[in-house]
C-alpha atoms as a PDB file:
ATOM      1  CA  UNK A   1     108.235 104.657 104.528  1.00  0.00           C
ATOM      2  CA  UNK A   2     106.265 102.821 107.181  1.00  0.00           C
ATOM      3  CA  UNK A   3     105.903 103.777 110.831  1.00  0.00           C
ATOM      4  CA  UNK A   4     105.088 101.126 113.456  1.00  0.00           C
ATOM      5  CA  UNK A   5     103.023 102.088 116.493  1.00  0.00           C
ATOM      6  CA  UNK A   6     102.440  99.900 119.564  1.00  0.00           C
ATOM      7  CA  UNK A   7     100.131  99.691 122.559  1.00  0.00           C
ATOM      8  CA  UNK A   8     100.166  96.729 124.917  1.00  0.00           C
ATOM      9  CA  UNK A   9     100.487  93.661 122.723  1.00  0.00           C
ATOM     10  CA  UNK A  10      98.864  95.301 119.692  1.00  0.00           C
ATOM     11  CA  UNK A  11     100.711  96.812 116.728  1.00  0.00           C
ATOM     12  CA  UNK A  12      99.794  98.855 113.678  1.00  0.00           C
ATOM     13  CA  UNK A  13     101.696 100.182 110.679  1.00  0.00           C
ATOM     14  CA  UNK A  14     101.093 103.340 108.666  1.00  0.00           C
ATOM     15  CA  UNK A  15     102.679 104.124 105.295  1.00  0.00           C
ATOM     16  CA  UNK A  16     103.678 107.668 104.394  1.00  0.00           C
ATOM     17  CA  UNK A  17     102.338 106.982 100.890  1.00  0.00           C
ATOM     18  CA  UNK A  18      98.744 108.049 101.274  1.00  0.00           C
ATOM     19  CA  UNK A  19      99.076 108.137 105.090  1.00  0.00           C
ATOM     20  CA  UNK A  20      97.477 104.710 104.808  1.00  0.00           C
ATOM     21  CA  UNK A  21      96.915 102.248 107.639  1.00  0.00           C
ATOM     22  CA  UNK A  22      98.449  99.049 106.247  1.00  0.00           C
ATOM     23  CA  UNK A  23      98.482  96.713 109.243  1.00  0.00           C
ATOM     24  CA  UNK A  24      96.650  96.133 112.526  1.00  0.00           C
ATOM     25  CA  UNK A  25      97.648  93.023 114.484  1.00  0.00           C
ATOM     26  CA  UNK A  26      96.431  91.540 117.741  1.00  0.00           C
ATOM     27  CA  UNK A  27      98.549  90.028 120.503  1.00  0.00           C
ATOM     28  CA  UNK A  28      98.835  86.720 118.624  1.00  0.00           C
ATOM     29  CA  UNK A  29     100.142  88.460 115.514  1.00  0.00           C
ATOM     30  CA  UNK A  30      96.916  87.919 113.563  1.00  0.00           C
ATOM     31  CA  UNK A  31      96.526  90.501 110.769  1.00  0.00           C
ATOM     32  CA  UNK A  32      93.122  92.184 110.451  1.00  0.00           C
ATOM     33  CA  UNK A  33      93.801  94.539 107.533  1.00  0.00           C
ATOM     34  CA  UNK A  34      93.523  93.411 103.926  1.00  0.00           C
ATOM     35  CA  UNK A  35      97.036  92.970 102.574  1.00  0.00           C
ATOM     36  CA  UNK A  36      96.587  94.679  99.211  1.00  0.00           C
ATOM     37  CA  UNK A  37      96.904  91.919  96.625  1.00  0.00           C
ATOM     38  CA  UNK A  38      97.467  93.994  93.455  1.00  0.00           C
ATOM     39  CA  UNK A  39      95.619  91.411  91.364  1.00  0.00           C
ATOM     40  CA  UNK A  40      92.441  92.047  93.363  1.00  0.00           C
ATOM     41  CA  UNK A  41      92.645  95.453  95.117  1.00  0.00           C
ATOM     42  CA  UNK A  42      96.007  97.114  95.620  1.00  0.00           C
ATOM     43  CA  UNK A  43      95.064  99.158  98.689  1.00  0.00           C
ATOM     44  CA  UNK A  44      94.630  98.534 102.422  1.00  0.00           C
ATOM     45  CA  UNK A  45      92.734 101.518 103.835  1.00  0.00           C
ATOM     46  CA  UNK A  46      93.012 104.521 101.524  1.00  0.00           C
ATOM     47  CA  UNK A  47      92.418 108.036 102.822  1.00  0.00           C
ATOM     48  CA  UNK A  48      89.809 109.834 100.717  1.00  0.00           C
ATOM     49  CA  UNK A  49      90.458 113.551 100.122  1.00  0.00           C
ATOM     50  CA  UNK A  50      89.410 115.907  98.614  1.00  0.00           C
ATOM     51  CA  UNK A  51      86.712 113.697  97.073  1.00  0.00           C
ATOM     52  CA  UNK A  52      84.714 110.583  97.857  1.00  0.00           C
ATOM     53  CA  UNK A  53      84.173 108.650  94.612  1.00  0.00           C
ATOM     54  CA  UNK A  54      83.925 110.846  91.484  1.00  0.00           C
ATOM     55  CA  UNK A  55      81.479 112.498  89.141  1.00  0.00           C
ATOM     56  CA  UNK A  56      80.180 110.483  86.178  1.00  0.00           C
ATOM     57  CA  UNK A  57      82.250 112.618  83.817  1.00  0.00           C
ATOM     58  CA  UNK A  58      85.441 112.355  85.907  1.00  0.00           C
ATOM     59  CA  UNK A  59      85.667 116.140  85.962  1.00  0.00           C
ATOM     60  CA  UNK A  60      84.509 119.065  88.082  1.00  0.00           C
ATOM     61  CA  UNK A  61      84.541 122.840  88.008  1.00  0.00           C
ATOM     62  CA  UNK A  62      85.288 125.560  90.532  1.00  0.00           C
ATOM     63  CA  UNK A  63      83.682 128.841  89.587  1.00  0.00           C
ATOM     64  CA  UNK A  64      83.579 127.563  86.015  1.00  0.00           C
ATOM     65  CA  UNK A  65      87.230 126.463  85.842  1.00  0.00           C
ATOM     66  CA  UNK A  66      87.427 122.804  84.832  1.00  0.00           C
ATOM     67  CA  UNK A  67      89.563 120.110  86.478  1.00  0.00           C
ATOM     68  CA  UNK A  68      89.906 116.358  86.077  1.00  0.00           C
ATOM     69  CA  UNK A  69      88.590 114.389  89.066  1.00  0.00           C
ATOM     70  CA  UNK A  70      90.402 111.231  90.085  1.00  0.00           C
ATOM     71  CA  UNK A  71      88.338 108.651  91.939  1.00  0.00           C
ATOM     72  CA  UNK A  72      88.434 109.311  95.696  1.00  0.00           C
ATOM     73  CA  UNK A  73      90.829 112.241  95.259  1.00  0.00           C
ATOM     74  CA  UNK A  74      94.613 112.384  95.157  1.00  0.00           C
ATOM     75  CA  UNK A  75      95.563 112.008  98.846  1.00  0.00           C
ATOM     76  CA  UNK A  76      95.650 108.207  98.636  1.00  0.00           C
ATOM     77  CA  UNK A  77      98.390 108.393  95.982  1.00  0.00           C
ATOM     78  CA  UNK A  78     100.356 111.282  97.517  1.00  0.00           C
ATOM     79  CA  UNK A  79     103.520 111.127  99.575  1.00  0.00           C
ATOM     80  CA  UNK A  80     102.878 112.631 103.035  1.00  0.00           C
ATOM     81  CA  UNK A  81     105.491 114.060 105.399  1.00  0.00           C
ATOM     82  CA  UNK A  82     105.774 112.766 108.946  1.00  0.00           C
ATOM     83  CA  UNK A  83     104.593 115.502 111.301  1.00  0.00           C
ATOM     84  CA  UNK A  84     104.868 113.810 114.708  1.00  0.00           C
ATOM     85  CA  UNK A  85     105.221 110.395 116.296  1.00  0.00           C
ATOM     86  CA  UNK A  86     105.319 108.604 119.627  1.00  0.00           C
ATOM     87  CA  UNK A  87     105.230 104.967 120.667  1.00  0.00           C
ATOM     88  CA  UNK A  88     101.492 104.660 120.024  1.00  0.00           C
ATOM     89  CA  UNK A  89     100.706 107.522 117.640  1.00  0.00           C
ATOM     90  CA  UNK A  90     101.849 108.955 114.317  1.00  0.00           C
ATOM     91  CA  UNK A  91     100.806 111.953 112.217  1.00  0.00           C
ATOM     92  CA  UNK A  92     101.415 112.654 108.544  1.00  0.00           C
ATOM     93  CA  UNK A  93     100.699 115.862 106.650  1.00  0.00           C
ATOM     94  CA  UNK A  94     100.066 116.741 103.011  1.00  0.00           C
ATOM     95  CA  UNK A  95     100.236 120.387 101.958  1.00  0.00           C
ATOM     96  CA  UNK A  96      99.002 122.004  98.791  1.00  0.00           C
ATOM     97  CA  UNK A  97     101.597 122.508  96.071  1.00  0.00           C
ATOM     98  CA  UNK A  98     101.823 123.319  92.388  1.00  0.00           C
ATOM     99  CA  UNK A  99     101.118 119.641  91.709  1.00  0.00           C
ATOM    100  CA  UNK A 100      97.942 119.577  93.812  1.00  0.00           C
ATOM    101  CA  UNK A 101      96.818 122.966  92.478  1.00  0.00           C
ATOM    102  CA  UNK A 102      96.693 121.441  88.997  1.00  0.00           C
ATOM    103  CA  UNK A 103      94.163 118.938  90.333  1.00  0.00           C
ATOM    104  CA  UNK A 104      92.342 121.002  92.963  1.00  0.00           C
ATOM    105  CA  UNK A 105      92.594 124.788  93.207  1.00  0.00           C
ATOM    106  CA  UNK A 106      92.634 125.330  96.977  1.00  0.00           C
ATOM    107  CA  UNK A 107      95.425 125.916  99.484  1.00  0.00           C
ATOM    108  CA  UNK A 108      95.235 123.353 102.277  1.00  0.00           C
ATOM    109  CA  UNK A 109      97.037 121.401 104.958  1.00  0.00           C
ATOM    110  CA  UNK A 110      95.675 117.885 105.360  1.00  0.00           C
ATOM    111  CA  UNK A 111      96.844 115.969 108.439  1.00  0.00           C
ATOM    112  CA  UNK A 112      96.197 112.295 109.186  1.00  0.00           C
ATOM    113  CA  UNK A 113      96.773 111.001 112.725  1.00  0.00           C
ATOM    114  CA  UNK A 114      96.481 107.444 114.045  1.00  0.00           C
ATOM    115  CA  UNK A 115      96.523 106.678 117.768  1.00  0.00           C
ATOM    116  CA  UNK A 116      96.619 103.083 119.008  1.00  0.00           C
ATOM    117  CA  UNK A 117      95.184 102.200 122.435  1.00  0.00           C
ATOM    118  CA  UNK A 118      95.350  98.437 122.871  1.00  0.00           C
ATOM    119  CA  UNK A 119      92.745  96.978 120.486  1.00  0.00           C
ATOM    120  CA  UNK A 120      91.497 100.361 119.204  1.00  0.00           C
ATOM    121  CA  UNK A 121      92.873 102.764 116.610  1.00  0.00           C
ATOM    122  CA  UNK A 122      91.513 106.288 116.398  1.00  0.00           C
ATOM    123  CA  UNK A 123      91.974 107.915 112.994  1.00  0.00           C
ATOM    124  CA  UNK A 124      91.655 111.697 112.697  1.00  0.00           C
ATOM    125  CA  UNK A 125      91.688 113.383 109.280  1.00  0.00           C
ATOM    126  CA  UNK A 126      92.085 117.172 109.591  1.00  0.00           C
ATOM    127  CA  UNK A 127      91.586 119.500 106.631  1.00  0.00           C
ATOM    128  CA  UNK A 128      92.786 123.070 107.191  1.00  0.00           C
ATOM    129  CA  UNK A 129      92.031 125.831 104.720  1.00  0.00           C
ATOM    130  CA  UNK A 130      95.293 127.778 104.401  1.00  0.00           C
ATOM    131  CA  UNK A 131      93.979 129.967 101.590  1.00  0.00           C
ATOM    132  CA  UNK A 132      91.970 133.183 101.492  1.00  0.00           C
ATOM    133  CA  UNK A 133      88.686 131.819 100.121  1.00  0.00           C
ATOM    134  CA  UNK A 134      86.163 129.179 101.132  1.00  0.00           C
ATOM    135  CA  UNK A 135      87.381 125.627 100.425  1.00  0.00           C
ATOM    136  CA  UNK A 136      85.050 122.795  99.381  1.00  0.00           C
ATOM    137  CA  UNK A 137      85.866 119.112  99.816  1.00  0.00           C
ATOM    138  CA  UNK A 138      84.741 115.629 100.816  1.00  0.00           C
ATOM    139  CA  UNK A 139      86.589 113.389 103.310  1.00  0.00           C
ATOM    140  CA  UNK A 140      86.314 109.682 103.998  1.00  0.00           C
ATOM    141  CA  UNK A 141      87.893 106.506 105.275  1.00  0.00           C
ATOM    142  CA  UNK A 142      88.063 103.277 103.255  1.00  0.00           C
ATOM    143  CA  UNK A 143      89.547 100.593 105.557  1.00  0.00           C
ATOM    144  CA  UNK A 144      89.547  97.076 104.138  1.00  0.00           C
ATOM    145  CA  UNK A 145      89.396  94.164 106.592  1.00  0.00           C
ATOM    146  CA  UNK A 146      90.333  90.534 106.067  1.00  0.00           C
ATOM    147  CA  UNK A 147      87.291  88.339 105.464  1.00  0.00           C
ATOM    148  CA  UNK A 148      87.638  85.637 106.574  1.00  0.00           C
ATOM    149  CA  UNK A 149      89.848  86.411 109.571  1.00  0.00           C
ATOM    150  CA  UNK A 150      90.322  82.771 110.596  1.00  0.00           C
ATOM    151  CA  UNK A 151      91.581  79.867 108.500  1.00  0.00           C
ATOM    152  CA  UNK A 152      88.561  77.679 109.265  1.00  0.00           C
ATOM    153  CA  UNK A 153      86.027  80.254 107.997  1.00  0.00           C
ATOM    154  CA  UNK A 154      84.700  81.330 104.617  1.00  0.00           C
ATOM    155  CA  UNK A 155      83.689  84.720 103.254  1.00  0.00           C
ATOM    156  CA  UNK A 156      79.987  84.035 103.720  1.00  0.00           C
ATOM    157  CA  UNK A 157      80.460  82.985 107.353  1.00  0.00           C
ATOM    158  CA  UNK A 158      80.506  86.715 108.129  1.00  0.00           C
ATOM    159  CA  UNK A 159      77.838  89.325 108.667  1.00  0.00           C
ATOM    160  CA  UNK A 160      77.646  93.095 108.998  1.00  0.00           C
ATOM    161  CA  UNK A 161      76.121  94.228 112.289  1.00  0.00           C
ATOM    162  CA  UNK A 162      74.788  97.758 112.714  1.00  0.00           C
ATOM    163  CA  UNK A 163      74.357  99.303 116.140  1.00  0.00           C
ATOM    164  CA  UNK A 164      70.653  99.886 115.453  1.00  0.00           C
ATOM    165  CA  UNK A 165      68.144  98.649 112.864  1.00  0.00           C
ATOM    166  CA  UNK A 166      68.610 100.308 109.464  1.00  0.00           C
ATOM    167  CA  UNK A 167      66.721 100.373 106.191  1.00  0.00           C
ATOM    168  CA  UNK A 168      69.153 100.541 103.290  1.00  0.00           C
ATOM    169  CA  UNK A 169      67.977 100.958  99.698  1.00  0.00           C
ATOM    170  CA  UNK A 170      70.569 100.570  96.949  1.00  0.00           C
ATOM    171  CA  UNK A 171      69.815 102.651  93.853  1.00  0.00           C
ATOM    172  CA  UNK A 172      71.157 101.177  90.612  1.00  0.00           C
ATOM    173  CA  UNK A 173      72.259 103.125  87.514  1.00  0.00           C
ATOM    174  CA  UNK A 174      69.273 101.821  85.536  1.00  0.00           C
ATOM    175  CA  UNK A 175      66.839 103.292  88.075  1.00  0.00           C
ATOM    176  CA  UNK A 176      66.012 100.061  89.872  1.00  0.00           C
ATOM    177  CA  UNK A 177      66.155  99.931  93.665  1.00  0.00           C
ATOM    178  CA  UNK A 178      67.258  96.988  95.785  1.00  0.00           C
ATOM    179  CA  UNK A 179      66.518  96.648  99.494  1.00  0.00           C
ATOM    180  CA  UNK A 180      69.725  95.592 101.254  1.00  0.00           C
ATOM    181  CA  UNK A 181      68.363  95.969 104.799  1.00  0.00           C
ATOM    182  CA  UNK A 182      64.724  96.311 105.825  1.00  0.00           C
ATOM    183  CA  UNK A 183      64.607  97.673 109.385  1.00  0.00           C
ATOM    184  CA  UNK A 184      67.258  95.219 110.543  1.00  0.00           C
ATOM    185  CA  UNK A 185      70.640  95.468 112.230  1.00  0.00           C
ATOM    186  CA  UNK A 186      72.158  92.466 110.437  1.00  0.00           C
ATOM    187  CA  UNK A 187      73.208  91.963 106.799  1.00  0.00           C
ATOM    188  CA  UNK A 188      74.664  88.598 105.811  1.00  0.00           C
ATOM    189  CA  UNK A 189      77.818  88.745 103.699  1.00  0.00           C
ATOM    190  CA  UNK A 190      77.625  87.043 100.311  1.00  0.00           C
ATOM    191  CA  UNK A 191      79.294  87.610  96.949  1.00  0.00           C
ATOM    192  CA  UNK A 192      75.907  88.448  95.462  1.00  0.00           C
ATOM    193  CA  UNK A 193      75.494  91.245  98.009  1.00  0.00           C
ATOM    194  CA  UNK A 194      78.189  93.217  96.166  1.00  0.00           C
ATOM    195  CA  UNK A 195      77.097  92.429  92.621  1.00  0.00           C
ATOM    196  CA  UNK A 196      75.919  96.048  92.338  1.00  0.00           C
ATOM    197  CA  UNK A 197      78.958  97.593  94.035  1.00  0.00           C
ATOM    198  CA  UNK A 198      78.814  99.567  97.284  1.00  0.00           C
ATOM    199  CA  UNK A 199      75.789  99.967  99.529  1.00  0.00           C
ATOM    200  CA  UNK A 200      75.550 102.934 101.855  1.00  0.00           C
ATOM    201  CA  UNK A 201      73.361 104.672 104.416  1.00  0.00           C
ATOM    202  CA  UNK A 202      73.195 108.448 104.700  1.00  0.00           C
ATOM    203  CA  UNK A 203      72.710 109.757 108.256  1.00  0.00           C
ATOM    204  CA  UNK A 204      72.297 106.279 109.739  1.00  0.00           C
ATOM    205  CA  UNK A 205      70.697 105.662 113.109  1.00  0.00           C
ATOM    206  CA  UNK A 206      73.827 103.705 114.013  1.00  0.00           C
ATOM    207  CA  UNK A 207      77.149 105.171 115.112  1.00  0.00           C
ATOM    208  CA  UNK A 208      78.827 101.766 114.906  1.00  0.00           C
ATOM    209  CA  UNK A 209      79.050  98.983 112.337  1.00  0.00           C
ATOM    210  CA  UNK A 210      80.873  95.670 112.711  1.00  0.00           C
ATOM    211  CA  UNK A 211      82.105  92.820 110.522  1.00  0.00           C
ATOM    212  CA  UNK A 212      81.895  89.584 112.541  1.00  0.00           C
ATOM    213  CA  UNK A 213      82.566  85.893 111.897  1.00  0.00           C
ATOM    214  CA  UNK A 214      79.817  83.569 113.130  1.00  0.00           C
ATOM    215  CA  UNK A 215      82.193  80.714 113.955  1.00  0.00           C
ATOM    216  CA  UNK A 216      85.164  82.526 115.461  1.00  0.00           C
ATOM    217  CA  UNK A 217      83.453  85.595 116.913  1.00  0.00           C
ATOM    218  CA  UNK A 218      86.388  87.579 115.583  1.00  0.00           C
ATOM    219  CA  UNK A 219      85.809  90.822 113.796  1.00  0.00           C
ATOM    220  CA  UNK A 220      86.205  94.551 113.651  1.00  0.00           C
ATOM    221  CA  UNK A 221      83.981  97.439 114.681  1.00  0.00           C
ATOM    222  CA  UNK A 222      84.097 100.908 113.158  1.00  0.00           C
ATOM    223  CA  UNK A 223      82.630 103.788 115.183  1.00  0.00           C
ATOM    224  CA  UNK A 224      81.899 107.068 113.413  1.00  0.00           C
ATOM    225  CA  UNK A 225      79.872 110.277 113.374  1.00  0.00           C
ATOM    226  CA  UNK A 226      76.434 109.221 112.147  1.00  0.00           C
ATOM    227  CA  UNK A 227      75.649 112.658 110.728  1.00  0.00           C
ATOM    228  CA  UNK A 228      77.549 111.568 107.608  1.00  0.00           C
ATOM    229  CA  UNK A 229      77.404 108.312 105.658  1.00  0.00           C
ATOM    230  CA  UNK A 230      78.543 104.727 106.215  1.00  0.00           C
ATOM    231  CA  UNK A 231      79.275 102.465 103.240  1.00  0.00           C
ATOM    232  CA  UNK A 232      80.098  98.768 102.865  1.00  0.00           C
ATOM    233  CA  UNK A 233      81.978  97.384  99.855  1.00  0.00           C
ATOM    234  CA  UNK A 234      83.811  94.392  98.512  1.00  0.00           C
ATOM    235  CA  UNK A 235      84.497  93.309  94.935  1.00  0.00           C
ATOM    236  CA  UNK A 236      82.159  90.602  93.689  1.00  0.00           C
ATOM    237  CA  UNK A 237      85.184  88.485  92.688  1.00  0.00           C
ATOM    238  CA  UNK A 238      85.369  85.081  94.388  1.00  0.00           C
ATOM    239  CA  UNK A 239      88.985  85.615  95.480  1.00  0.00           C
ATOM    240  CA  UNK A 240      88.406  89.013  97.154  1.00  0.00           C
ATOM    241  CA  UNK A 241      88.931  88.067 100.801  1.00  0.00           C
ATOM    242  CA  UNK A 242      88.057  91.393 102.376  1.00  0.00           C
ATOM    243  CA  UNK A 243      85.222  93.780 103.205  1.00  0.00           C
ATOM    244  CA  UNK A 244      85.502  97.552 103.570  1.00  0.00           C
ATOM    245  CA  UNK A 245      83.582  99.486 106.232  1.00  0.00           C
ATOM    246  CA  UNK A 246      83.751 103.093 105.057  1.00  0.00           C
ATOM    247  CA  UNK A 247      82.802 106.175 107.106  1.00  0.00           C
ATOM    248  CA  UNK A 248      82.393 109.305 104.966  1.00  0.00           C
ATOM    249  CA  UNK A 249      81.526 112.922 105.744  1.00  0.00           C
ATOM    250  CA  UNK A 250      78.547 112.569 103.404  1.00  0.00           C
ATOM    251  CA  UNK A 251      77.244 110.649 100.436  1.00  0.00           C
ATOM    252  CA  UNK A 252      79.741 110.726  97.521  1.00  0.00           C
ATOM    253  CA  UNK A 253      80.087 113.431  94.897  1.00  0.00           C
ATOM    254  CA  UNK A 254      78.062 111.564  92.260  1.00  0.00           C
ATOM    255  CA  UNK A 255      74.952 111.987  94.426  1.00  0.00           C
ATOM    256  CA  UNK A 256      75.099 115.748  93.801  1.00  0.00           C
ATOM    257  CA  UNK A 257      73.673 116.485  90.373  1.00  0.00           C
ATOM    258  CA  UNK A 258      76.220 119.132  89.438  1.00  0.00           C
ATOM    259  CA  UNK A 259      79.876 119.259  88.458  1.00  0.00           C
ATOM    260  CA  UNK A 260      80.375 122.666  90.121  1.00  0.00           C
ATOM    261  CA  UNK A 261      82.084 121.868  93.425  1.00  0.00           C
ATOM    262  CA  UNK A 262      80.989 125.101  95.115  1.00  0.00           C
ATOM    263  CA  UNK A 263      77.355 124.134  94.445  1.00  0.00           C
ATOM    264  CA  UNK A 264      77.506 120.521  95.635  1.00  0.00           C
ATOM    265  CA  UNK A 265      75.150 120.417  98.631  1.00  0.00           C
ATOM    266  CA  UNK A 266      77.057 117.597 100.346  1.00  0.00           C
ATOM    267  CA  UNK A 267      80.511 119.171 100.084  1.00  0.00           C
ATOM    268  CA  UNK A 268      82.161 120.462 103.232  1.00  0.00           C
ATOM    269  CA  UNK A 269      82.636 124.236 103.197  1.00  0.00           C
ATOM    270  CA  UNK A 270      85.691 125.271 105.193  1.00  0.00           C
ATOM    271  CA  UNK A 271      86.273 128.988 105.647  1.00  0.00           C
ATOM    272  CA  UNK A 272      89.699 130.571 105.229  1.00  0.00           C
ATOM    273  CA  UNK A 273      91.874 129.738 108.235  1.00  0.00           C
ATOM    274  CA  UNK A 274      89.433 127.153 109.609  1.00  0.00           C
ATOM    275  CA  UNK A 275      89.993 123.429 110.115  1.00  0.00           C
ATOM    276  CA  UNK A 276      87.601 120.481 109.891  1.00  0.00           C
ATOM    277  CA  UNK A 277      88.309 117.290 111.840  1.00  0.00           C
ATOM    278  CA  UNK A 278      86.838 113.969 110.716  1.00  0.00           C
ATOM    279  CA  UNK A 279      87.431 110.914 112.887  1.00  0.00           C
ATOM    280  CA  UNK A 280      86.530 107.271 113.332  1.00  0.00           C
ATOM    281  CA  UNK A 281      87.651 104.367 115.527  1.00  0.00           C
ATOM    282  CA  UNK A 282      88.588 100.827 114.486  1.00  0.00           C
ATOM    283  CA  UNK A 283      88.240  98.227 117.235  1.00  0.00           C
ATOM    284  CA  UNK A 284      89.289  94.571 117.044  1.00  0.00           C
ATOM    285  CA  UNK A 285      86.646  92.166 118.380  1.00  0.00           C
ATOM    286  CA  UNK A 286      87.101  88.717 119.893  1.00  0.00           C
ATOM    287  CA  UNK A 287      90.729  89.331 120.917  1.00  0.00           C
END
């Protein structure tokens, strides 16, 4: 089930499956979200909970009890219930159940809210611990944006623009390190840039990152809490016409050298009865 929200001449659509933002259009009807070609990448903007990425073994433990870990958690593949809606806002909620307890042992209420204000969407992901013990989790956004956004542009006509200069070092599985950005605010988009998968910056100086076309000036900007992590990803495939700008609460689970969730230093720790809100804003540029 999809819900359409509107503000001015802008529209967005959110699917109850995964509480996923699947469309964001400007006044001309131009679509800025990747439209989920299943042959390339079947998602638009998956919601990441209770994990970001996965451990190398695809498993984790909680106080020694072992569970399988699906990549990016199970929220993106779960059916949410609509909690509230208005003309320009919609909320969906996912609650713990016997099915989720088989994958993740905690009691929770996870609410996803999108609010559209003209050319900006604010996304708020709220994790509430409804159990009686501390709950550990990771939360993240994974919005994929069309690249190119105009018919007369190519993939490599685009660049990523950080709010402030950043130095980004990509560590490879074989121990090598690649410098993606060396004290610069601009990274040119190429297929080769993603040959080694995602690149990310923990606790960046920037609170904003944009994807912009040099010819059209069109693009998107994602604003986020820079106490976490911002990642950029696209498949290296030539026909992958999108780039993801991904705000996360922290670096992913594989950066913590343990499978015990309660000992992962980057995991959020939410006390019984408490709630953690994670938010970011998507803004259309050149509209």
